[in-house]
Every structure is written in C-alpha cells, then in structure tokens.
Amino acid sequence: EIVLTQSPGTLSLSPGERATLSCRASQSVNSDYLGWYQQKPGQAPRLLIYGASSRATGIPDRFSGSGSGTDFTLTISRLEPEDFAVYYCQQYGSSPWTFGQGTKVEIK
Amino acid sequence: QLQLQESGPGLVKPSETLSLTCTVSGGSSSSSTNYWGWIRQPPGKGLEWIGSIHKSGSTYFNPSLKSRVTISVDKSKNQFSLNLSSVTAADTAVYYCARGACSGGNCYSGVFDYWGQGTLVTVSS
C-alpha cells in the first residue's frame, strides 16, 4: 500500500499569500495518478486536481498541481478567503487508493 | 448538475450489517461515468477509500475491508449500494458516495469528482 505523507500539517497564511503544500509517496505513483481535494468543515471533499497537474472542471486557475514519481505539490497562487480549508492528496495509481493525512490551511 | 445522495440508517448495532444506498440524479448512473465509489471518514480523521464499482458490476475493494464489503449497482433505479458486515465501533464514520472522474474519454475508479453530502453512521448498542 502506498503511504502518502503531507507537509506541513498546518499552514498559517494571510489572504493574498501563496500556499505551497507537499505530498510525498512511499513509492512511485503509477502514471502520476495523484489528485488533490479541498474539504471544508461539514462538507464533502471537492476535487481540485487530478493526474498530478490537471485542474478539475470549474476550479480556478490559482490552484495548480505539479510533481511526479514520489513528490507532488499543490500551489495556491494567491489565497482567497474561501481557500482556508483542509487539503488532501490521494493516489489512484496502485490499489488500494490511499489518501494523505491532510494539510490545514488556516488564517494567520 | 449531477447530484448524489446517501441514505440509510444512522445507527447500527455492533456485529450487524451497515447498508447504505446512493441515489444519482441529474444524470444517469450508467451514462455519465464508468465508476462509482464509496469513501468514509471517521469523525475528526482522514479519508479512507472503501471500494469502487464499474457500471458492468465489476468491483474493487480496499483489502483492509474486502472480506466485509459488498457493492452493487441498480441501473434501473440510478442507485448503487454499500453493505459492510460485522461492524464495530471502528466503522463509525461519515460515509460518502462519489462518481469516478472521467477525462478525455478515460474514466477512473480511484479519483472522484462528484460527491454526496455524506451520512454519519454510528456503530453502537
């Protein structure tokens, strides 16, 4: 099973700042099948990025994904008030599909 | 706009079977994607993939749950269902149903673009 480790656990930033979230896999993710989700309290996760770098439908271009192999990054270029949430990475290249433990982006 | 809605008991006794149904509306469970999935989230914790089903009926499960899980699809009702047997308190979680994402003609069993709102299932006597 591929273990995904996200860092940092919490990111304290101000609106307008740039956020950089990391996701490291215990082994290479096949075909770069890596996704990123945003989750707000009491809500279902929302798919942001799939295939490591492709934005899902309707996702603003301030969200971007990069990386390959075992190291992946989600970047939010300028934080909007609605971006403060928990972010999860997930690999779907090797069954069982697994999620990282999450990074909380909080208002500084 | 595609919508998914989970339904089922919010309280299940230990050793019994948890049964949930996901109803798809605003689209067809057979035409909009090839895959549907179930994911759960214990209170205050992270996400765990339970399993996925292809519209043909083929299923894929998390090995940690495989011996206790069945997933089925009813195309006529635009529904798919989850059964988890022999539940314990460790199975207490919010259970989500979700649609496997498609892109460029490819559909994926393991990444999900539409989700239900989730339903809390508590295992307790």
mmCIF file of C-alpha atoms in Angstrom:
data_model
loop_
_atom_site.group_PDB
_atom_site.id
_atom_site.type_symbol
_atom_site.label_atom_id
_atom_site.label_comp_id
_atom_site.label_asym_id
_atom_site.label_seq_id
_atom_site.Cartn_x
_atom_site.Cartn_y
_atom_site.Cartn_z
ATOM 1 C CA GLU A 1 0.000 0.000 0.000
ATOM 2 C CA ILE A 2 1.329 3.438 -0.898
ATOM 3 C CA VAL A 3 1.568 5.765 2.103
ATOM 4 C CA LEU A 4 1.174 9.464 1.373
ATOM 5 C CA THR A 5 2.754 11.940 3.781
ATOM 6 C CA GLN A 6 1.614 15.547 3.584
ATOM 7 C CA SER A 7 3.518 18.515 4.931
ATOM 8 C CA PRO A 8 3.204 20.761 6.723
ATOM 9 C CA GLY A 9 0.390 19.634 8.984
ATOM 10 C CA THR A 10 -0.831 23.204 9.315
ATOM 11 C CA LEU A 11 -0.039 26.247 7.201
ATOM 12 C CA SER A 12 -0.816 29.666 8.678
ATOM 13 C CA LEU A 13 -1.064 32.318 5.982
ATOM 14 C CA SER A 14 -2.842 35.565 5.195
ATOM 15 C CA PRO A 15 -5.232 36.200 2.293
ATOM 16 C CA GLY A 16 -3.281 37.104 -0.818
ATOM 17 C CA GLU A 17 -0.283 34.993 0.134
ATOM 18 C CA ARG A 18 0.996 31.971 -1.760
ATOM 19 C CA ALA A 19 0.435 28.490 -0.321
ATOM 20 C CA THR A 20 2.662 25.539 -1.130
ATOM 21 C CA LEU A 21 1.532 22.093 0.057
ATOM 22 C CA SER A 22 3.629 18.961 -0.249
ATOM 23 C CA CYS A 23 2.666 15.305 -0.703
ATOM 24 C CA ARG A 24 5.327 12.602 -0.648
ATOM 25 C CA ALA A 25 4.602 8.990 -1.588
ATOM 26 C CA SER A 26 6.297 5.944 -0.082
ATOM 27 C CA GLN A 27 6.780 4.603 -3.612
ATOM 28 C CA SER A 28 6.384 5.936 -7.100
ATOM 29 C CA VAL A 29 2.801 6.744 -8.108
ATOM 30 C CA ASN A 30 1.917 4.966 -11.335
ATOM 31 C CA SER A 31 1.173 7.258 -14.268
ATOM 32 C CA ASP A 32 1.265 10.206 -11.857
ATOM 33 C CA TYR A 33 -2.263 9.302 -10.820
ATOM 34 C CA LEU A 34 -2.302 11.833 -7.986
ATOM 35 C CA GLY A 35 -5.231 14.017 -7.001
ATOM 36 C CA TRP A 36 -5.826 16.880 -4.614
ATOM 37 C CA TYR A 37 -9.037 17.634 -2.734
ATOM 38 C CA GLN A 38 -10.249 20.549 -0.644
ATOM 39 C CA GLN A 39 -12.531 19.915 2.313
ATOM 40 C CA LYS A 40 -14.329 22.489 4.442
ATOM 41 C CA PRO A 41 -15.976 21.657 7.792
ATOM 42 C CA GLY A 42 -19.189 19.710 7.387
ATOM 43 C CA GLN A 43 -18.738 19.376 3.623
ATOM 44 C CA ALA A 44 -17.693 16.628 1.252
ATOM 45 C CA PRO A 45 -14.270 16.808 -0.364
ATOM 46 C CA ARG A 46 -14.033 18.741 -3.621
ATOM 47 C CA LEU A 47 -11.733 17.535 -6.383
ATOM 48 C CA LEU A 48 -9.227 20.232 -7.378
ATOM 49 C CA ILE A 49 -6.511 18.427 -9.319
ATOM 50 C CA TYR A 50 -6.199 15.011 -10.976
ATOM 51 C CA GLY A 51 -3.354 13.431 -12.895
ATOM 52 C CA ALA A 52 -0.965 15.483 -10.729
ATOM 53 C CA SER A 53 -1.494 18.689 -12.715
ATOM 54 C CA SER A 54 -4.900 18.802 -14.440
ATOM 55 C CA ARG A 55 -7.480 21.079 -12.919
ATOM 56 C CA ALA A 56 -10.943 19.626 -12.417
ATOM 57 C CA THR A 57 -13.926 21.321 -14.024
ATOM 58 C CA GLY A 58 -14.678 24.737 -12.552
ATOM 59 C CA ILE A 59 -11.528 25.007 -10.456
ATOM 60 C CA PRO A 60 -9.937 28.480 -10.518
ATOM 61 C CA ASP A 61 -6.521 28.779 -12.093
ATOM 62 C CA ARG A 62 -4.966 29.988 -8.845
ATOM 63 C CA PHE A 63 -4.851 26.269 -7.975
ATOM 64 C CA SER A 64 -2.066 24.334 -9.667
ATOM 65 C CA GLY A 65 -0.530 20.922 -9.184
ATOM 66 C CA SER A 66 2.928 19.693 -10.071
ATOM 67 C CA GLY A 67 5.323 16.847 -9.458
ATOM 68 C CA SER A 68 5.861 13.266 -10.487
ATOM 69 C CA GLY A 69 7.080 9.965 -9.106
ATOM 70 C CA THR A 70 7.059 10.351 -5.343
ATOM 71 C CA ASP A 71 6.958 14.130 -4.810
ATOM 72 C CA PHE A 72 3.951 16.284 -5.569
ATOM 73 C CA THR A 73 2.954 19.852 -4.814
ATOM 74 C CA LEU A 74 -0.283 21.813 -4.695
ATOM 75 C CA THR A 75 0.168 25.562 -5.069
ATOM 76 C CA ILE A 76 -2.448 28.212 -4.419
ATOM 77 C CA SER A 77 -1.017 31.333 -6.004
ATOM 78 C CA ARG A 78 -2.989 33.917 -4.021
ATOM 79 C CA LEU A 79 -5.156 32.776 -1.143
ATOM 80 C CA GLU A 80 -8.764 33.872 -1.217
ATOM 81 C CA PRO A 81 -10.866 33.839 1.993
ATOM 82 C CA GLU A 82 -12.740 30.763 0.744
ATOM 83 C CA ASP A 83 -9.491 28.786 0.318
ATOM 84 C CA PHE A 84 -8.918 28.266 4.029
ATOM 85 C CA ALA A 85 -9.672 24.591 4.455
ATOM 86 C CA VAL A 86 -8.079 21.150 4.735
ATOM 87 C CA TYR A 87 -6.375 19.725 1.660
ATOM 88 C CA TYR A 88 -5.841 16.036 0.947
ATOM 89 C CA CYS A 89 -3.716 14.346 -1.658
ATOM 90 C CA GLN A 90 -4.752 10.938 -2.978
ATOM 91 C CA GLN A 91 -3.082 8.392 -5.223
ATOM 92 C CA TYR A 92 -5.066 6.162 -7.540
ATOM 93 C CA GLY A 93 -2.223 4.524 -9.403
ATOM 94 C CA SER A 94 -1.923 1.432 -7.217
ATOM 95 C CA SER A 95 -4.739 -0.263 -5.360
ATOM 96 C CA PRO A 96 -5.725 0.358 -2.659
ATOM 97 C CA TRP A 97 -6.209 4.024 -3.465
ATOM 98 C CA THR A 98 -4.899 5.973 -0.459
ATOM 99 C CA PHE A 99 -5.141 9.479 0.952
ATOM 100 C CA GLY A 100 -2.667 11.635 2.791
ATOM 101 C CA GLN A 101 -3.449 12.762 6.325
ATOM 102 C CA GLY A 102 -4.255 16.310 5.203
ATOM 103 C CA THR A 103 -2.820 19.817 5.467
ATOM 104 C CA LYS A 104 -4.874 22.512 7.159
ATOM 105 C CA VAL A 105 -4.532 25.979 5.664
ATOM 106 C CA GLU A 106 -5.594 28.455 8.328
ATOM 107 C CA ILE A 107 -5.839 32.224 8.502
ATOM 108 C CA LYS A 108 -2.843 33.809 10.137
ATOM 109 C CA GLN B 1 -25.960 19.185 -12.386
ATOM 110 C CA LEU B 2 -25.238 15.697 -11.154
ATOM 111 C CA GLN B 3 -26.251 15.061 -7.563
ATOM 112 C CA LEU B 4 -25.577 12.110 -5.286
ATOM 113 C CA GLN B 5 -27.444 11.400 -2.073
ATOM 114 C CA GLU B 6 -26.636 8.759 0.525
ATOM 115 C CA SER B 7 -29.430 7.158 2.508
ATOM 116 C CA GLY B 8 -29.622 4.542 5.223
ATOM 117 C CA PRO B 9 -29.676 4.039 8.983
ATOM 118 C CA GLY B 10 -27.654 6.444 11.094
ATOM 119 C CA LEU B 11 -27.239 3.905 13.887
ATOM 120 C CA VAL B 12 -26.115 0.303 13.526
ATOM 121 C CA LYS B 13 -25.508 -2.213 16.308
ATOM 122 C CA PRO B 14 -22.133 -3.942 16.664
ATOM 123 C CA SER B 15 -21.823 -7.189 14.660
ATOM 124 C CA GLU B 16 -24.684 -6.161 12.356
ATOM 125 C CA THR B 17 -24.525 -5.059 8.706
ATOM 126 C CA LEU B 18 -24.315 -1.431 7.644
ATOM 127 C CA SER B 19 -26.341 -0.818 4.478
ATOM 128 C CA LEU B 20 -26.298 2.418 2.505
ATOM 129 C CA THR B 21 -27.721 3.438 -0.851
ATOM 130 C CA CYS B 22 -26.553 6.240 -3.110
ATOM 131 C CA THR B 23 -29.126 7.754 -5.450
ATOM 132 C CA VAL B 24 -27.845 9.588 -8.515
ATOM 133 C CA SER B 25 -29.919 12.368 -10.027
ATOM 134 C CA GLY B 26 -29.382 14.938 -12.746
ATOM 135 C CA GLY B 27 -27.713 12.258 -14.848
ATOM 136 C CA SER B 28 -27.655 8.506 -15.342
ATOM 137 C CA SER B 29 -25.655 6.106 -13.234
ATOM 138 C CA SER B 30 -24.861 4.212 -16.424
ATOM 139 C CA SER B 31 -24.012 7.008 -18.830
ATOM 140 C CA SER B 32 -22.070 9.686 -17.025
ATOM 141 C CA THR B 33 -19.122 7.586 -15.907
ATOM 142 C CA ASN B 34 -17.851 4.034 -15.714
ATOM 143 C CA TYR B 35 -17.149 4.010 -11.996
ATOM 144 C CA TRP B 36 -18.828 4.800 -8.703
ATOM 145 C CA GLY B 37 -17.216 4.627 -5.278
ATOM 146 C CA TRP B 38 -17.610 4.698 -1.521
ATOM 147 C CA ILE B 39 -15.262 6.582 0.799
ATOM 148 C CA ARG B 40 -15.509 7.056 4.557
ATOM 149 C CA GLN B 41 -14.161 9.481 7.141
ATOM 150 C CA PRO B 42 -14.146 8.759 10.891
ATOM 151 C CA PRO B 43 -15.034 11.831 12.960
ATOM 152 C CA GLY B 44 -12.104 14.255 13.027
ATOM 153 C CA LYS B 45 -9.918 11.980 10.900
ATOM 154 C CA GLY B 46 -8.849 11.482 7.306
ATOM 155 C CA LEU B 47 -10.381 9.778 4.284
ATOM 156 C CA GLU B 48 -10.399 6.057 3.521
ATOM 157 C CA TRP B 49 -11.373 4.506 0.192
ATOM 158 C CA ILE B 50 -13.749 1.580 0.733
ATOM 159 C CA GLY B 51 -14.362 0.341 -2.786
ATOM 160 C CA SER B 52 -15.489 1.112 -6.320
ATOM 161 C CA ILE B 53 -17.839 -0.485 -8.811
ATOM 162 C CA HIS B 54 -17.758 -0.416 -12.615
ATOM 163 C CA LYS B 55 -21.087 0.069 -14.373
ATOM 164 C CA SER B 56 -20.724 -3.524 -15.608
ATOM 165 C CA GLY B 57 -20.793 -4.670 -11.978
ATOM 166 C CA SER B 58 -17.086 -5.378 -11.521
ATOM 167 C CA THR B 59 -15.933 -4.376 -8.072
ATOM 168 C CA TYR B 60 -12.677 -3.232 -6.488
ATOM 169 C CA PHE B 61 -12.178 -3.163 -2.737
ATOM 170 C CA ASN B 62 -9.729 -1.916 -0.157
ATOM 171 C CA PRO B 63 -8.045 -5.115 1.086
ATOM 172 C CA SER B 64 -8.439 -3.909 4.665
ATOM 173 C CA LEU B 65 -12.226 -4.172 4.278
ATOM 174 C CA LYS B 66 -12.614 -6.629 1.411
ATOM 175 C CA SER B 67 -13.844 -9.569 3.496
ATOM 176 C CA ARG B 68 -16.734 -7.493 4.847
ATOM 177 C CA VAL B 69 -17.765 -5.306 1.893
ATOM 178 C CA THR B 70 -20.167 -5.735 -0.990
ATOM 179 C CA ILE B 71 -21.033 -3.031 -3.510
ATOM 180 C CA SER B 72 -23.771 -3.353 -6.105
ATOM 181 C CA VAL B 73 -25.391 -1.158 -8.751
ATOM 182 C CA ASP B 74 -29.027 -0.910 -9.838
ATOM 183 C CA LYS B 75 -29.042 0.957 -13.147
ATOM 184 C CA SER B 76 -32.842 0.942 -13.387
ATOM 185 C CA LYS B 77 -33.068 2.977 -10.201
ATOM 186 C CA ASN B 78 -29.901 5.059 -10.747
ATOM 187 C CA GLN B 79 -28.607 3.725 -7.456
ATOM 188 C CA PHE B 80 -25.596 1.901 -6.071
ATOM 189 C CA SER B 81 -25.283 0.372 -2.645
ATOM 190 C CA LEU B 82 -22.788 -0.499 0.071
ATOM 191 C CA ASN B 83 -23.028 -3.310 2.588
ATOM 192 C CA LEU B 84 -20.447 -3.602 5.364
ATOM 193 C CA SER B 85 -20.878 -6.620 7.613
ATOM 194 C CA SER B 86 -19.801 -7.381 11.183
ATOM 195 C CA VAL B 87 -19.395 -3.723 12.082
ATOM 196 C CA THR B 88 -17.604 -2.460 15.179
ATOM 197 C CA ALA B 89 -17.164 0.964 16.727
ATOM 198 C CA ALA B 90 -14.170 1.443 14.411
ATOM 199 C CA ASP B 91 -16.602 1.608 11.487
ATOM 200 C CA THR B 92 -18.248 4.746 12.881
ATOM 201 C CA ALA B 93 -17.724 7.367 10.195
ATOM 202 C CA VAL B 94 -19.243 9.705 7.660
ATOM 203 C CA TYR B 95 -19.813 7.602 4.556
ATOM 204 C CA TYR B 96 -19.637 9.289 1.157
ATOM 205 C CA CYS B 97 -20.667 8.018 -2.251
ATOM 206 C CA ALA B 98 -18.912 9.535 -5.231
ATOM 207 C CA ARG B 99 -18.547 9.396 -9.003
ATOM 208 C CA GLY B 100 -15.352 8.261 -10.689
ATOM 209 C CA ALA B 101 -13.975 11.140 -12.715
ATOM 210 C CA CYS B 102 -13.657 10.992 -16.476
ATOM 211 C CA SER B 103 -11.331 12.969 -18.717
ATOM 212 C CA GLY B 104 -10.530 12.736 -22.393
ATOM 213 C CA GLY B 105 -12.564 9.580 -22.782
ATOM 214 C CA ASN B 106 -10.885 7.837 -19.854
ATOM 215 C CA CYS B 107 -12.744 7.154 -16.629
ATOM 216 C CA TYR B 108 -11.059 6.324 -13.352
ATOM 217 C CA SER B 109 -12.129 4.121 -10.475
ATOM 218 C CA GLY B 110 -9.994 5.923 -7.931
ATOM 219 C CA VAL B 111 -10.460 9.692 -8.295
ATOM 220 C CA PHE B 112 -13.815 11.270 -7.618
ATOM 221 C CA ASP B 113 -15.316 14.477 -8.997
ATOM 222 C CA TYR B 114 -18.876 14.444 -7.646
ATOM 223 C CA TRP B 115 -19.627 13.533 -4.052
ATOM 224 C CA GLY B 116 -22.715 13.091 -1.940
ATOM 225 C CA GLN B 117 -23.052 15.234 1.170
ATOM 226 C CA GLY B 118 -22.147 12.245 3.344
ATOM 227 C CA THR B 119 -24.073 10.418 6.023
ATOM 228 C CA LEU B 120 -22.882 9.754 9.564
ATOM 229 C CA VAL B 121 -23.201 6.142 10.616
ATOM 230 C CA THR B 122 -22.615 5.394 14.279
ATOM 231 C CA VAL B 123 -21.974 1.858 15.474
ATOM 232 C CA SER B 124 -23.272 1.480 18.997
ATOM 233 C CA SER B 125 -25.508 -0.776 21.012
#
